[in-house]
């Protein structure tokens, strides 16, 4: 290293407070009204930006180097704090929510269940369920996309996690319970009463998961899957997970394995219906790899690079995990500023993914920005679709495989289009819950291969009125 490089002054980071806070609620009204506008524009105010949600004061790093520092140091920037505590009441102390002191032990015990050979086994379930999803989208019908994708992801996660099937009625109950519980938790963050519906939803989640775990223990000898592996797992001292720990892992996996992938698939379909040029390229790849419209398998995925780029770009534009909370465990320095112990730090993949200094033309849907030669030029810590650093999502490969199999299978057989005769049902702002997802997305289903007709290439626009 040259002396000039060694002596170079550290970058001068810009610190700022986000304007527009209102009494008592801070920036919460603006965030709820238009989360995309607030989050996408945050980096324009500075590299380290202060904002307020109710009584909670938070710091948001926007610069890639500051993001790297926070992601990499999970001892100093740990999970916890008053906001996080509200959600931990729902999610418990699983690997996705536990503090640093518990994380290493839990992650080591769960890691074997997410090895590539295990993902390949789970992919068989994903293929079967993706075929059922595609068949359930009947030509001519208008589909409510997110609930349909949610039922698919819940069937996958329960069959891989528990080795059993979950009826649609239970799937709907779990989805509603998660939504109600997290909506109540958000109210409690700003010190508003959550109400009896919140308490009932939390009870429903706990009792349902407890029932699933009890049922698995009663029939565990006849089942395989993630939970069977967790029951058998032992840490370095030979200690097994307790019932409470098993409960918390199941809750976390039910959330992470359902809403996030269902959201990613929903956003991807929304983007594709709005970008027929991208959809045409995708159909050409699918017609080459899945010419007979069969369901995609694990060994098909390496031959679907454009499908993978489409999903990655949708994940960049609309990362389901839009906010990741950290708390300073000690006084520390970030970007030339001292953050006292207890400072709440927000890592927002949405903020980073829409940073014009990181991604060229960040609002543009451009799957080819993930071509290897272009992606290599991006800062390592810029993309956080599955978080980063030691706390990167343990199930990232599971989620990528599931989304790839589902999208390829669905589009090999069906073409979703915006319903005719009215404005797009998803023009309203995105829905701000635990994940970012379209407020409402309805798409009309067209069969790509009508009975008795030749296979359609999908290489161009649909005929008028299709």
Coordinates of C-alpha atoms in Angstrom, one line a residue:
X1 CA 0.0 0.0 0.0
X2 CA 1.4 3.4 -0.9
X3 CA 2.0 6.1 1.7
X4 CA -0.6 8.3 0.1
X5 CA -3.2 5.5 0.4
X6 CA -2.3 5.0 4.1
X7 CA -2.5 8.7 4.8
X8 CA -5.7 9.3 3.0
X9 CA -8.4 10.9 5.1
X10 CA -11.4 8.8 5.9
X11 CA -14.5 9.8 3.9
X12 CA -16.6 12.6 5.3
X13 CA -20.0 11.1 5.8
X14 CA -23.1 13.3 5.8
X15 CA -25.3 13.1 8.9
X16 CA -28.9 14.5 8.7
X17 CA -32.3 14.4 10.3
X18 CA -35.2 13.5 8.1
X19 CA -37.5 16.6 7.9
X20 CA -41.3 16.4 8.1
X21 CA -41.8 14.8 11.6
X22 CA -45.2 15.4 13.1
X23 CA -45.8 15.7 16.9
X24 CA -46.1 12.4 18.8
X25 CA -46.0 10.2 15.6
X26 CA -42.8 11.4 14.0
X27 CA -42.4 10.1 10.5
X28 CA -44.8 7.2 10.9
X29 CA -47.7 8.9 9.0
X30 CA -45.4 9.5 6.0
X31 CA -44.1 5.9 6.1
X32 CA -47.6 4.4 6.2
X33 CA -48.9 6.7 3.5
X34 CA -46.2 6.1 1.0
X35 CA -43.4 3.8 2.2
X36 CA -41.8 3.6 -1.2
X37 CA -41.3 7.4 -1.5
X38 CA -39.9 7.8 2.0
X39 CA -37.5 4.8 1.9
X40 CA -36.3 5.3 -1.7
X41 CA -35.5 8.9 -1.1
X42 CA -33.9 8.5 2.3
X43 CA -30.3 8.4 0.9
X44 CA -30.7 11.8 -0.6
X45 CA -30.7 13.4 2.9
X46 CA -27.4 11.9 3.9
X47 CA -25.2 8.8 4.6
X48 CA -26.5 8.5 8.2
X49 CA -30.1 9.7 8.6
X50 CA -32.1 10.1 11.8
X51 CA -35.8 9.4 11.8
X52 CA -38.5 9.0 14.4
X53 CA -41.3 6.5 14.7
X54 CA -43.6 7.5 17.5
X55 CA -41.3 7.9 20.6
X56 CA -38.5 5.8 19.0
X57 CA -35.5 7.6 17.6
X58 CA -33.6 5.6 15.0
X59 CA -30.5 5.9 12.8
X60 CA -30.5 4.6 9.3
X61 CA -27.1 4.0 7.5
X62 CA -27.4 4.6 3.7
X63 CA -23.8 4.5 2.6
X64 CA -22.4 1.1 1.5
X65 CA -19.4 1.3 3.8
X66 CA -21.6 2.1 6.8
X67 CA -23.9 -0.8 5.8
X68 CA -20.9 -3.1 5.7
X69 CA -19.8 -2.1 9.2
X70 CA -23.2 -2.7 10.8
X71 CA -23.9 -6.0 9.0
X72 CA -20.4 -7.3 9.7
X73 CA -20.3 -6.5 13.5
X74 CA -23.2 -8.4 15.0
X75 CA -21.8 -8.1 18.5
X76 CA -21.9 -4.3 18.5
X77 CA -25.0 -4.1 16.4
X78 CA -27.1 -6.8 17.9
X79 CA -30.7 -7.8 17.6
X80 CA -32.8 -6.2 20.4
X81 CA -34.2 -3.0 21.7
X82 CA -37.8 -1.8 22.5
X83 CA -39.1 -2.0 18.9
X84 CA -37.6 -5.5 18.4
X85 CA -39.1 -6.6 21.7
X86 CA -42.6 -6.0 20.5
X87 CA -42.1 -8.4 17.6
X88 CA -40.1 -10.9 19.7
X89 CA -43.3 -11.4 21.8
X90 CA -44.7 -13.0 18.6
X91 CA -41.7 -14.7 17.1
X92 CA -40.0 -15.8 20.3
X93 CA -36.3 -16.5 20.5
X94 CA -35.6 -18.5 17.3
X95 CA -32.5 -18.3 15.1
X96 CA -34.0 -15.3 13.2
X97 CA -34.7 -13.2 16.2
X98 CA -32.3 -14.3 19.0
X99 CA -29.5 -12.1 20.2
X100 CA -25.8 -12.7 19.4
X101 CA -25.3 -14.8 22.6
X102 CA -27.7 -17.5 21.4
X103 CA -27.3 -17.1 17.6
X104 CA -24.1 -19.2 17.1
X105 CA -25.5 -22.2 19.0
X106 CA -28.9 -22.1 17.2
X107 CA -27.4 -21.6 13.8
X108 CA -25.0 -24.5 14.1
X109 CA -27.8 -26.8 15.1
X110 CA -30.0 -25.8 12.2
X111 CA -27.3 -25.5 9.5
X112 CA -27.2 -29.2 8.5
X113 CA -30.9 -29.0 7.5
X114 CA -30.1 -26.4 4.9
X115 CA -27.2 -28.2 3.2
X116 CA -27.4 -28.4 -0.6
X117 CA -28.3 -32.1 -0.5
X118 CA -31.2 -31.3 1.8
X119 CA -32.3 -28.5 -0.4
X120 CA -32.3 -30.9 -3.3
X121 CA -34.6 -33.2 -1.3
X122 CA -36.9 -30.3 -0.4
X123 CA -37.0 -29.3 -4.1
X124 CA -39.1 -32.5 -4.8
X125 CA -41.8 -31.1 -2.6
X126 CA -41.5 -27.7 -4.2
X127 CA -41.9 -29.2 -7.7
X128 CA -45.1 -31.1 -6.7
X129 CA -46.6 -28.1 -5.0
X130 CA -45.7 -25.8 -7.8
X131 CA -47.5 -28.0 -10.3
X132 CA -50.6 -27.9 -8.1
X133 CA -50.3 -24.1 -7.9
X134 CA -50.2 -23.8 -11.7
X135 CA -53.1 -26.2 -12.1
X136 CA -55.2 -24.2 -9.6
X137 CA -54.8 -21.1 -11.8
X138 CA -57.6 -21.9 -14.2
X139 CA -57.6 -20.1 -17.6
X140 CA -60.2 -17.3 -17.7
X141 CA -60.2 -16.8 -13.9
X142 CA -59.0 -13.8 -12.0
X143 CA -56.6 -14.8 -9.3
X144 CA -55.9 -13.0 -6.0
X145 CA -52.2 -13.5 -6.2
X146 CA -50.7 -13.1 -2.8
X147 CA -53.1 -15.5 -0.9
X148 CA -52.6 -18.1 -3.7
X149 CA -48.8 -17.8 -3.4
X150 CA -49.1 -17.8 0.4
X151 CA -51.0 -21.1 0.4
X152 CA -48.3 -22.6 -1.9
X153 CA -45.4 -21.5 0.3
X154 CA -47.2 -22.7 3.5
X155 CA -47.8 -26.1 1.9
X156 CA -44.1 -26.3 1.0
X157 CA -42.8 -25.2 4.4
X158 CA -45.2 -27.5 6.4
X159 CA -44.4 -30.5 4.2
X160 CA -40.6 -29.9 4.4
X161 CA -40.7 -28.7 8.0
X162 CA -43.3 -31.0 9.6
X163 CA -43.6 -33.8 7.0
X164 CA -47.3 -33.2 6.8
X165 CA -49.9 -31.3 4.8
X166 CA -51.8 -28.3 6.1
X167 CA -55.4 -27.8 4.9
X168 CA -56.3 -24.5 3.2
X169 CA -58.5 -23.5 6.2
X170 CA -55.5 -23.7 8.5
X171 CA -53.4 -21.8 6.0
X172 CA -55.9 -19.0 6.0
X173 CA -56.0 -18.9 9.8
X174 CA -52.3 -18.7 10.1
X175 CA -52.0 -15.9 7.5
X176 CA -54.7 -13.9 9.2
X177 CA -53.2 -14.5 12.7
X178 CA -49.7 -13.3 11.5
X179 CA -51.2 -10.2 9.8
X180 CA -53.3 -9.2 12.9
X181 CA -50.5 -9.9 15.4
X182 CA -47.9 -7.8 13.5
X183 CA -50.4 -5.0 12.9
X184 CA -51.0 -4.9 16.6
X185 CA -47.2 -5.0 17.3
X186 CA -46.8 -2.0 15.0
X187 CA -49.4 -0.1 17.0
X188 CA -47.6 -1.0 20.2
X189 CA -44.4 0.4 18.8
X190 CA -45.9 3.9 18.8
X191 CA -47.6 3.2 22.2
X192 CA -51.1 2.7 20.8
X193 CA -53.3 0.0 22.3
X194 CA -53.2 -3.2 20.2
X195 CA -56.6 -4.4 21.2
X196 CA -58.2 -7.8 21.8
X197 CA -57.8 -8.9 18.2
X198 CA -54.0 -8.7 18.7
X199 CA -54.1 -10.9 21.8
X200 CA -56.4 -13.4 20.1
X201 CA -54.1 -13.6 17.1
X202 CA -51.0 -14.2 19.3
X203 CA -52.9 -17.0 21.1
X204 CA -53.9 -18.5 17.8
X205 CA -50.3 -18.6 16.6
X206 CA -49.0 -20.1 19.8
X207 CA -51.7 -22.7 20.1
X208 CA -51.5 -23.7 16.4
X209 CA -47.8 -24.1 16.5
X210 CA -47.9 -26.0 19.7
X211 CA -50.5 -28.3 18.2
X212 CA -48.3 -28.9 15.1
X213 CA -45.2 -29.6 17.3
X214 CA -47.2 -32.0 19.5
X215 CA -48.6 -33.8 16.4
X216 CA -45.1 -34.1 15.0
X217 CA -43.8 -35.6 18.3
X218 CA -46.7 -38.1 18.3
X219 CA -45.9 -39.2 14.7
X220 CA -42.3 -38.2 14.5
X221 CA -41.0 -41.7 14.0
X222 CA -42.9 -41.9 10.7
X223 CA -41.8 -38.5 9.4
X224 CA -38.8 -36.8 7.9
X225 CA -38.2 -33.1 7.3
X226 CA -36.7 -30.1 9.0
X227 CA -38.4 -30.6 12.3
X228 CA -37.3 -34.2 12.5
X229 CA -33.8 -33.0 12.0
X230 CA -34.2 -30.3 14.7
X231 CA -35.6 -32.8 17.2
X232 CA -32.5 -35.0 16.6
X233 CA -30.0 -32.1 16.6
X234 CA -27.5 -31.7 19.4
X235 CA -25.2 -28.9 20.2
X236 CA -21.5 -29.2 21.0
X237 CA -22.3 -30.3 24.6
X238 CA -24.9 -32.9 23.4
X239 CA -27.9 -30.8 24.4
X240 CA -31.1 -30.9 22.4
X241 CA -33.4 -28.0 21.6
X242 CA -36.0 -27.5 24.3
X243 CA -39.7 -27.6 23.5
X244 CA -39.8 -23.8 23.8
X245 CA -36.8 -23.5 21.4
X246 CA -38.5 -25.9 18.9
X247 CA -41.7 -23.8 19.1
X248 CA -39.8 -20.6 18.4
X249 CA -38.0 -22.1 15.4
X250 CA -41.2 -23.3 13.9
X251 CA -42.9 -19.9 14.3
X252 CA -39.9 -18.2 12.7
X253 CA -39.8 -20.7 9.8
X254 CA -43.5 -20.4 9.2
X255 CA -43.1 -16.7 8.8
X256 CA -39.8 -16.6 6.9
X257 CA -40.8 -19.5 4.7
X258 CA -44.2 -18.2 3.7
X259 CA -44.8 -14.4 3.6
X260 CA -41.4 -13.6 2.2
X261 CA -41.4 -16.0 -0.8
X262 CA -45.1 -15.3 -1.4
X263 CA -44.3 -11.6 -1.5
X264 CA -41.4 -12.1 -3.9
X265 CA -43.5 -14.2 -6.3
X266 CA -46.3 -11.6 -6.1
X267 CA -44.0 -8.7 -6.9
X268 CA -42.3 -10.6 -9.7
X269 CA -45.6 -11.4 -11.4
X270 CA -46.7 -7.8 -11.0
X271 CA -43.5 -6.6 -12.6
X272 CA -43.7 -9.1 -15.4
X273 CA -47.2 -8.1 -16.4
X274 CA -46.0 -4.5 -16.6
X275 CA -42.9 -5.3 -18.6
X276 CA -43.9 -7.6 -21.6
X277 CA -40.4 -7.3 -23.1
X278 CA -38.9 -9.0 -20.0
X279 CA -41.7 -11.5 -20.0
X280 CA -41.0 -12.4 -23.6
X281 CA -37.3 -13.1 -22.9
X282 CA -38.3 -15.2 -19.9
X283 CA -40.8 -17.2 -22.0
X284 CA -38.1 -18.0 -24.6
X285 CA -35.9 -19.5 -21.8
X286 CA -38.8 -21.5 -20.3
X287 CA -39.8 -22.8 -23.7
X288 CA -36.3 -24.1 -24.2
X289 CA -35.9 -25.7 -20.8
X290 CA -39.5 -26.8 -20.2
X291 CA -40.9 -27.2 -23.7
X292 CA -43.7 -29.5 -22.6
X293 CA -44.8 -27.2 -19.8
X294 CA -43.8 -29.7 -17.1
X295 CA -43.0 -28.6 -13.6
X296 CA -39.5 -27.4 -13.0
X297 CA -37.1 -29.5 -11.0
X298 CA -34.0 -28.9 -9.0
X299 CA -31.7 -29.9 -11.8
X300 CA -33.5 -27.5 -14.2
X301 CA -32.5 -24.4 -12.2
X302 CA -28.9 -24.1 -13.5
X303 CA -30.4 -23.9 -17.0
X304 CA -32.7 -21.0 -16.0
X305 CA -30.3 -18.1 -15.5
X306 CA -32.7 -15.4 -16.8
X307 CA -35.4 -16.7 -14.5
X308 CA -33.0 -16.3 -11.6
X309 CA -32.1 -12.8 -12.7
X310 CA -35.7 -11.8 -12.9
X311 CA -36.4 -13.0 -9.4
X312 CA -33.2 -11.3 -8.1
X313 CA -34.2 -8.0 -9.7
X314 CA -37.7 -8.2 -8.2
X315 CA -36.1 -8.9 -4.8
X316 CA -34.0 -5.8 -5.3
X317 CA -36.9 -3.6 -6.1
X318 CA -39.2 -5.0 -3.5
X319 CA -37.3 -6.8 -0.7
X320 CA -39.8 -8.5 1.5
X321 CA -37.7 -7.9 4.6
X322 CA -37.8 -4.1 4.2
X323 CA -36.4 -3.3 7.6
X324 CA -33.9 -5.1 9.9
X325 CA -33.5 -3.7 13.4
X326 CA -30.3 -3.6 15.4
X327 CA -29.3 -2.1 18.8
X328 CA -25.9 -0.8 19.8
X329 CA -24.6 -3.0 22.7
X330 CA -21.9 -0.5 23.5
X331 CA -20.9 3.1 22.7
X332 CA -19.5 2.9 19.2
X333 CA -18.5 5.1 16.2
X334 CA -20.3 4.9 12.9
X335 CA -19.5 7.3 10.0
X336 CA -17.6 9.7 12.3
X337 CA -20.5 9.9 14.7
X338 CA -20.7 8.4 18.2
X339 CA -23.7 6.2 18.8
X340 CA -24.4 5.7 22.5
X341 CA -25.2 2.2 23.9
X342 CA -28.9 1.4 23.2
X343 CA -29.1 3.4 20.0
X344 CA -31.6 1.8 17.6
X345 CA -30.2 1.3 14.1
X346 CA -32.3 0.4 11.0
X347 CA -30.8 -1.6 8.2
X348 CA -33.2 -1.2 5.3
X349 CA -32.5 -3.2 2.1
X350 CA -35.1 -1.1 0.4
X351 CA -33.1 2.0 1.1
X352 CA -29.9 0.5 -0.2
X353 CA -31.5 -1.1 -3.2
X354 CA -32.9 2.2 -4.4
X355 CA -29.7 4.2 -3.8
X356 CA -28.8 6.0 -7.0
X357 CA -25.1 6.0 -6.0
X358 CA -25.1 2.2 -5.8
X359 CA -27.5 1.1 -8.5
X360 CA -27.7 2.9 -11.9
X361 CA -31.3 3.9 -12.6
X362 CA -32.5 2.2 -9.4
X363 CA -36.2 2.4 -10.2
X364 CA -35.8 0.5 -13.5
X365 CA -36.7 -3.2 -13.6
X366 CA -33.6 -4.5 -15.3
X367 CA -32.9 -8.3 -14.7
X368 CA -29.6 -8.0 -16.8
X369 CA -28.1 -5.8 -14.1
X370 CA -27.4 -9.3 -12.5
X371 CA -25.3 -10.6 -15.3
X372 CA -22.1 -11.7 -13.7
X373 CA -19.9 -9.0 -15.3
X374 CA -22.3 -6.3 -14.2
X375 CA -23.0 -7.6 -10.8
X376 CA -19.3 -7.9 -10.0
X377 CA -19.0 -4.1 -10.2
X378 CA -21.5 -3.6 -7.4
X379 CA -20.4 -3.0 -3.7
X380 CA -20.4 -6.3 -1.9
X381 CA -22.8 -5.2 0.8
X382 CA -25.2 -3.3 -1.5
X383 CA -27.7 -6.2 -2.1
X384 CA -29.4 -7.5 1.0
X385 CA -32.4 -9.5 -0.3
X386 CA -31.5 -12.1 2.4
X387 CA -29.7 -9.7 4.8
X388 CA -25.8 -9.9 5.0
X389 CA -23.0 -10.9 7.2
X390 CA -23.2 -13.4 10.1
X391 CA -27.0 -12.9 10.3
X392 CA -27.6 -13.6 6.6
X393 CA -30.8 -15.7 6.2
X394 CA -30.1 -19.3 6.9
X395 CA -32.8 -20.3 4.4
X396 CA -31.6 -18.2 1.5
X397 CA -30.9 -21.2 -0.7
X398 CA -34.2 -22.8 0.2
X399 CA -36.1 -19.6 -0.7
X400 CA -34.2 -19.1 -4.0
X401 CA -34.9 -22.7 -5.0
X402 CA -38.6 -22.4 -4.1
X403 CA -39.1 -19.2 -5.9
X404 CA -37.3 -20.5 -9.0
X405 CA -39.3 -23.7 -9.2
X406 CA -42.6 -21.9 -8.6
X407 CA -42.1 -19.1 -11.1
X408 CA -40.8 -21.4 -13.8
X409 CA -43.6 -24.0 -13.4
X410 CA -46.3 -21.4 -13.2
X411 CA -45.2 -19.5 -16.3
X412 CA -44.4 -22.6 -18.3
X413 CA -48.2 -23.3 -18.2
X414 CA -49.9 -19.9 -17.7
X415 CA -49.7 -16.3 -18.7
X416 CA -50.9 -13.8 -16.1
X417 CA -52.3 -10.5 -17.4
X418 CA -53.8 -7.5 -15.8
X419 CA -57.6 -7.8 -15.8
X420 CA -59.3 -6.0 -18.7
X421 CA -61.9 -3.3 -18.4
X422 CA -60.5 -1.4 -15.4
X423 CA -57.5 0.1 -13.8
X424 CA -54.7 -2.1 -12.4
X425 CA -55.7 -3.5 -9.1
X426 CA -52.2 -3.0 -7.7
X427 CA -51.8 0.7 -8.5
X428 CA -52.4 1.6 -4.8
X429 CA -49.4 1.9 -2.6
X430 CA -47.7 -1.2 -1.4
X431 CA -48.9 -2.8 1.8
X432 CA -46.6 -2.1 4.8
X433 CA -46.6 -5.1 7.2
X434 CA -43.8 -7.3 8.3
X435 CA -43.0 -7.7 4.6
X436 CA -43.5 -5.4 1.7
X437 CA -46.1 -6.8 -0.7
X438 CA -48.6 -5.4 -3.2
X439 CA -51.6 -3.8 -1.5
X440 CA -53.8 -6.0 -3.7
X441 CA -52.9 -7.9 -6.9
X442 CA -55.4 -9.6 -9.1
X443 CA -54.3 -11.1 -12.4
X444 CA -56.3 -12.8 -15.1
X445 CA -55.0 -16.3 -16.2
X446 CA -54.4 -17.2 -19.8
X447 CA -53.5 -20.8 -20.8
X448 CA -50.2 -20.6 -22.8
X449 CA -51.0 -23.8 -24.6
X450 CA -54.7 -24.2 -25.5
X451 CA -55.8 -27.8 -26.1
X452 CA -55.1 -28.9 -29.7
X453 CA -52.9 -26.0 -30.6
X454 CA -49.1 -25.9 -31.1
X455 CA -46.9 -24.9 -28.3
X456 CA -46.7 -21.1 -28.1
X457 CA -43.3 -19.6 -27.9
X458 CA -44.3 -16.7 -25.8
X459 CA -41.7 -14.6 -27.7
X460 CA -44.0 -11.7 -28.5
X461 CA -46.9 -9.7 -27.2
X462 CA -50.3 -11.4 -26.9
X463 CA -52.9 -10.8 -29.6
X464 CA -55.3 -8.0 -29.0
X465 CA -57.9 -8.9 -26.4
X466 CA -56.0 -11.9 -25.1

